[in-house]
């Protein structure tokens, strides 16, 4: 009986740890996607500015 309860507790703790790891990974992926998006926006803005400068010449 006690053994079953300990095993159930270990399973619960294991599931909780996996859930936390998954949530952390999701957050990291969101931050990475945001960083990549902002980087691409910045580079496209810089590209547009350089095209405008070439047109003015």
PDB file of N, CA and C in Angstrom:
ATOM      1  N   UNK A   1       0.835  -1.198   0.000  1.00  0.00           N
ATOM      2  CA  UNK A   1       0.000   0.000   0.000  1.00  0.00           C
ATOM      3  C   UNK A   1       0.877   1.260   0.000  1.00  0.00           C
ATOM      4  N   UNK A   2       1.765   1.349   0.955  1.00  0.00           N
ATOM      5  CA  UNK A   2       2.678   2.495   1.051  1.00  0.00           C
ATOM      6  C   UNK A   2       3.527   2.596  -0.228  1.00  0.00           C
ATOM      7  N   UNK A   3       3.947   1.425  -0.720  1.00  0.00           N
ATOM      8  CA  UNK A   3       4.765   1.376  -1.928  1.00  0.00           C
ATOM      9  C   UNK A   3       3.996   1.950  -3.120  1.00  0.00           C
ATOM     10  N   UNK A   4       2.720   1.587  -3.244  1.00  0.00           N
ATOM     11  CA  UNK A   4       1.891   2.110  -4.342  1.00  0.00           C
ATOM     12  C   UNK A   4       1.764   3.622  -4.265  1.00  0.00           C
ATOM     13  N   UNK A   5       1.570   4.121  -3.047  1.00  0.00           N
ATOM     14  CA  UNK A   5       1.417   5.568  -2.880  1.00  0.00           C
ATOM     15  C   UNK A   5       2.705   6.288  -3.266  1.00  0.00           C
ATOM     16  N   UNK A   6       3.849   5.717  -2.895  1.00  0.00           N
ATOM     17  CA  UNK A   6       5.131   6.331  -3.257  1.00  0.00           C
ATOM     18  C   UNK A   6       5.320   6.321  -4.775  1.00  0.00           C
ATOM     19  N   UNK A   7       4.944   5.200  -5.390  1.00  0.00           N
ATOM     20  CA  UNK A   7       5.088   5.101  -6.843  1.00  0.00           C
ATOM     21  C   UNK A   7       4.179   6.118  -7.544  1.00  0.00           C
ATOM     22  N   UNK A   8       2.950   6.266  -7.053  1.00  0.00           N
ATOM     23  CA  UNK A   8       2.028   7.257  -7.626  1.00  0.00           C
ATOM     24  C   UNK A   8       2.582   8.670  -7.461  1.00  0.00           C
ATOM     25  N   UNK A   9       3.159   8.930  -6.301  1.00  0.00           N
ATOM     26  CA  UNK A   9       3.738  10.252  -6.031  1.00  0.00           C
ATOM     27  C   UNK A   9       4.907  10.517  -6.995  1.00  0.00           C
ATOM     28  N   UNK A  10       5.748   9.495  -7.212  1.00  0.00           N
ATOM     29  CA  UNK A  10       6.873   9.657  -8.141  1.00  0.00           C
ATOM     30  C   UNK A  10       6.372   9.929  -9.552  1.00  0.00           C
ATOM     31  N   UNK A  11       5.314   9.229  -9.951  1.00  0.00           N
ATOM     32  CA  UNK A  11       4.745   9.455 -11.278  1.00  0.00           C
ATOM     33  C   UNK A  11       4.216  10.880 -11.404  1.00  0.00           C
ATOM     34  N   UNK A  12       3.529  11.328 -10.362  1.00  0.00           N
ATOM     35  CA  UNK A  12       2.964  12.679 -10.379  1.00  0.00           C
ATOM     36  C   UNK A  12       4.083  13.717 -10.476  1.00  0.00           C
ATOM     37  N   UNK A  13       5.120  13.514  -9.692  1.00  0.00           N
ATOM     38  CA  UNK A  13       6.265  14.442  -9.715  1.00  0.00           C
ATOM     39  C   UNK A  13       6.920  14.422 -11.094  1.00  0.00           C
ATOM     40  N   UNK A  14       7.046  13.234 -11.676  1.00  0.00           N
ATOM     41  CA  UNK A  14       7.632  13.119 -13.015  1.00  0.00           C
ATOM     42  C   UNK A  14       6.813  13.834 -14.061  1.00  0.00           C
ATOM     43  N   UNK A  15       5.484  13.682 -13.980  1.00  0.00           N
ATOM     44  CA  UNK A  15       4.604  14.371 -14.932  1.00  0.00           C
ATOM     45  C   UNK A  15       4.702  15.879 -14.773  1.00  0.00           C
ATOM     46  N   UNK A  16       4.760  16.322 -13.521  1.00  0.00           N
ATOM     47  CA  UNK A  16       4.870  17.764 -13.244  1.00  0.00           C
ATOM     48  C   UNK A  16       6.189  18.308 -13.799  1.00  0.00           C
ATOM     49  N   UNK A  17       7.265  17.577 -13.622  1.00  0.00           N
ATOM     50  CA  UNK A  17       8.566  18.008 -14.135  1.00  0.00           C
ATOM     51  C   UNK A  17       8.535  18.090 -15.660  1.00  0.00           C
ATOM     52  N   UNK A  18       7.926  17.108 -16.311  1.00  0.00           N
ATOM     53  CA  UNK A  18       7.821  17.137 -17.776  1.00  0.00           C
ATOM     54  C   UNK A  18       7.001  18.335 -18.238  1.00  0.00           C
ATOM     55  N   UNK A  19       5.909  18.604 -17.505  1.00  0.00           N
ATOM     56  CA  UNK A  19       5.038  19.732 -17.862  1.00  0.00           C
ATOM     57  C   UNK A  19       5.815  21.045 -17.752  1.00  0.00           C
ATOM     58  N   UNK A  20       6.586  21.186 -16.683  1.00  0.00           N
ATOM     59  CA  UNK A  20       7.376  22.405 -16.488  1.00  0.00           C
ATOM     60  C   UNK A  20       8.421  22.542 -17.591  1.00  0.00           C
ATOM     61  N   UNK A  21       9.097  21.437 -17.932  1.00  0.00           N
ATOM     62  CA  UNK A  21      10.095  21.474 -19.013  1.00  0.00           C
ATOM     63  C   UNK A  21       9.444  21.896 -20.327  1.00  0.00           C
ATOM     64  N   UNK A  22       8.255  21.342 -20.593  1.00  0.00           N
ATOM     65  CA  UNK A  22       7.538  21.675 -21.831  1.00  0.00           C
ATOM     66  C   UNK A  22       7.192  23.151 -21.867  1.00  0.00           C
ATOM     67  N   UNK A  23       6.694  23.668 -20.756  1.00  0.00           N
ATOM     68  CA  UNK A  23       6.325  25.088 -20.696  1.00  0.00           C
ATOM     69  C   UNK A  23       7.554  25.979 -20.915  1.00  0.00           C
ATOM     70  N   UNK A  24       8.689  25.596 -20.307  1.00  0.00           N
ATOM     71  CA  UNK A  24       9.923  26.376 -20.490  1.00  0.00           C
ATOM     72  C   UNK A  24      10.346  26.360 -21.951  1.00  0.00           C
ATOM     73  N   UNK A  25      10.264  25.177 -22.581  1.00  0.00           N
ATOM     74  CA  UNK A  25      10.659  25.057 -23.984  1.00  0.00           C
ATOM     75  C   UNK A  25       9.754  25.911 -24.868  1.00  0.00           C
ATOM     76  N   UNK A  26       8.450  25.917 -24.580  1.00  0.00           N
ATOM     77  CA  UNK A  26       7.512  26.733 -25.350  1.00  0.00           C
ATOM     78  C   UNK A  26       7.860  28.212 -25.211  1.00  0.00           C
ATOM     79  N   UNK A  27       8.143  28.651 -23.981  1.00  0.00           N
ATOM     80  CA  UNK A  27       8.517  30.050 -23.754  1.00  0.00           C
ATOM     81  C   UNK A  27       9.803  30.403 -24.500  1.00  0.00           C
ATOM     82  N   UNK A  28      10.795  29.512 -24.451  1.00  0.00           N
ATOM     83  CA  UNK A  28      12.053  29.766 -25.164  1.00  0.00           C
ATOM     84  C   UNK A  28      11.810  29.870 -26.666  1.00  0.00           C
ATOM     85  N   UNK A  29      10.964  28.988 -27.194  1.00  0.00           N
ATOM     86  CA  UNK A  29      10.658  29.027 -28.622  1.00  0.00           C
ATOM     87  C   UNK A  29       9.958  30.326 -28.993  1.00  0.00           C
ATOM     88  N   UNK A  30       9.036  30.782 -28.148  1.00  0.00           N
ATOM     89  CA  UNK A  30       8.343  32.052 -28.418  1.00  0.00           C
ATOM     90  C   UNK A  30       9.338  33.206 -28.462  1.00  0.00           C
ATOM     91  N   UNK A  31      10.251  33.235 -27.467  1.00  0.00           N
ATOM     92  CA  UNK A  31      11.251  34.315 -27.439  1.00  0.00           C
ATOM     93  C   UNK A  31      12.137  34.270 -28.681  1.00  0.00           C
ATOM     94  N   UNK A  32      12.538  33.065 -29.078  1.00  0.00           N
ATOM     95  CA  UNK A  32      13.390  32.920 -30.263  1.00  0.00           C
ATOM     96  C   UNK A  32      12.651  33.374 -31.518  1.00  0.00           C
ATOM     97  N   UNK A  33      11.379  32.988 -31.648  1.00  0.00           N
ATOM     98  CA  UNK A  33      10.596  33.409 -32.815  1.00  0.00           C
ATOM     99  C   UNK A  33      10.458  34.925 -32.851  1.00  0.00           C
ATOM    100  N   UNK A  34      10.223  35.527 -31.679  1.00  0.00           N
ATOM    101  CA  UNK A  34      10.091  36.980 -31.609  1.00  0.00           C
ATOM    102  C   UNK A  34      11.399  37.663 -32.003  1.00  0.00           C
ATOM    103  N   UNK A  35      12.518  37.105 -31.517  1.00  0.00           N
ATOM    104  CA  UNK A  35      13.830  37.679 -31.838  1.00  0.00           C
ATOM    105  C   UNK A  35      14.091  37.609 -33.340  1.00  0.00           C
ATOM    106  N   UNK A  36      13.811  36.459 -33.935  1.00  0.00           N
ATOM    107  CA  UNK A  36      14.022  36.280 -35.373  1.00  0.00           C
ATOM    108  C   UNK A  36      13.125  37.234 -36.157  1.00  0.00           C
ATOM    109  N   UNK A  37      11.865  37.361 -35.720  1.00  0.00           N
ATOM    110  CA  UNK A  37      10.930  38.257 -36.398  1.00  0.00           C
ATOM    111  C   UNK A  37      11.430  39.703 -36.331  1.00  0.00           C
ATOM    112  N   UNK A  38      11.809  40.148 -35.141  1.00  0.00           N
ATOM    113  CA  UNK A  38      12.286  41.527 -34.995  1.00  0.00           C
ATOM    114  C   UNK A  38      13.548  41.756 -35.814  1.00  0.00           C
ATOM    115  N   UNK A  39      14.427  40.770 -35.840  1.00  0.00           N
ATOM    116  CA  UNK A  39      15.655  40.881 -36.628  1.00  0.00           C
ATOM    117  C   UNK A  39      15.320  41.030 -38.114  1.00  0.00           C
ATOM    118  N   UNK A  40      14.357  40.254 -38.591  1.00  0.00           N
ATOM    119  CA  UNK A  40      14.005  40.325 -40.013  1.00  0.00           C
ATOM    120  C   UNK A  40      13.328  41.653 -40.337  1.00  0.00           C
ATOM    121  N   UNK A  41      12.518  42.160 -39.406  1.00  0.00           N
ATOM    122  CA  UNK A  41      11.878  43.463 -39.623  1.00  0.00           C
ATOM    123  C   UNK A  41      12.941  44.548 -39.708  1.00  0.00           C
ATOM    124  N   UNK A  42      13.893  44.500 -38.772  1.00  0.00           N
ATOM    125  CA  UNK A  42      14.955  45.513 -38.775  1.00  0.00           C
ATOM    126  C   UNK A  42      15.765  45.455 -40.061  1.00  0.00           C
ATOM    127  N   UNK A  43      16.115  44.250 -40.483  1.00  0.00           N
ATOM    128  CA  UNK A  43      16.946  44.135 -41.680  1.00  0.00           C
ATOM    129  C   UNK A  43      16.155  44.574 -42.916  1.00  0.00           C
ATOM    130  N   UNK A  44      14.850  44.279 -42.957  1.00  0.00           N
ATOM    131  CA  UNK A  44      14.068  44.716 -44.121  1.00  0.00           C
ATOM    132  C   UNK A  44      13.907  46.238 -44.122  1.00  0.00           C
ATOM    133  N   UNK A  45      13.795  46.848 -42.930  1.00  0.00           N
ATOM    134  CA  UNK A  45      13.721  48.310 -42.869  1.00  0.00           C
ATOM    135  C   UNK A  45      15.025  48.925 -43.357  1.00  0.00           C
ATOM    136  N   UNK A  46      16.149  48.339 -42.938  1.00  0.00           N
ATOM    137  CA  UNK A  46      17.450  48.824 -43.387  1.00  0.00           C
ATOM    138  C   UNK A  46      17.597  48.670 -44.890  1.00  0.00           C
ATOM    139  N   UNK A  47      17.117  47.577 -45.422  1.00  0.00           N
ATOM    140  CA  UNK A  47      17.176  47.327 -46.859  1.00  0.00           C
ATOM    141  C   UNK A  47      16.344  48.365 -47.610  1.00  0.00           C
ATOM    142  N   UNK A  48      15.140  48.654 -47.117  1.00  0.00           N
ATOM    143  CA  UNK A  48      14.276  49.656 -47.751  1.00  0.00           C
ATOM    144  C   UNK A  48      14.944  51.030 -47.735  1.00  0.00           C
ATOM    145  N   UNK A  49      15.559  51.368 -46.598  1.00  0.00           N
ATOM    146  CA  UNK A  49      16.249  52.667 -46.504  1.00  0.00           C
ATOM    147  C   UNK A  49      17.398  52.743 -47.509  1.00  0.00           C
ATOM    148  N   UNK A  50      18.135  51.650 -47.646  1.00  0.00           N
ATOM    149  CA  UNK A  50      19.261  51.683 -48.580  1.00  0.00           C
ATOM    150  C   UNK A  50      18.752  51.813 -50.023  1.00  0.00           C
ATOM    151  N   UNK A  51      17.604  51.217 -50.324  1.00  0.00           N
ATOM    152  CA  UNK A  51      17.034  51.370 -51.667  1.00  0.00           C
ATOM    153  C   UNK A  51      16.604  52.818 -51.899  1.00  0.00           C
ATOM    154  N   UNK A  52      16.007  53.415 -50.877  1.00  0.00           N
ATOM    155  CA  UNK A  52      15.567  54.811 -51.011  1.00  0.00           C
ATOM    156  C   UNK A  52      16.766  55.730 -51.217  1.00  0.00           C
ATOM    157  N   UNK A  53      17.859  55.480 -50.518  1.00  0.00           N
ATOM    158  CA  UNK A  53      19.059  56.294 -50.675  1.00  0.00           C
ATOM    159  C   UNK A  53      19.604  56.167 -52.088  1.00  0.00           C
ATOM    160  N   UNK A  54      19.572  54.957 -52.654  1.00  0.00           N
ATOM    161  CA  UNK A  54      20.080  54.750 -54.014  1.00  0.00           C
ATOM    162  C   UNK A  54      19.194  55.474 -55.025  1.00  0.00           C
ATOM    163  N   UNK A  55      17.894  55.513 -54.792  1.00  0.00           N
ATOM    164  CA  UNK A  55      16.970  56.194 -55.721  1.00  0.00           C
ATOM    165  C   UNK A  55      17.206  57.695 -55.723  1.00  0.00           C
ATOM    166  N   UNK A  56      17.554  58.262 -54.544  1.00  0.00           N
ATOM    167  CA  UNK A  56      17.766  59.712 -54.439  1.00  0.00           C
ATOM    168  C   UNK A  56      18.999  60.170 -55.210  1.00  0.00           C
ATOM    169  N   UNK A  57      19.994  59.285 -55.346  1.00  0.00           N
ATOM    170  CA  UNK A  57      21.260  59.664 -55.998  1.00  0.00           C
ATOM    171  C   UNK A  57      21.110  59.880 -57.467  1.00  0.00           C
TER     172      UNK A  57
END
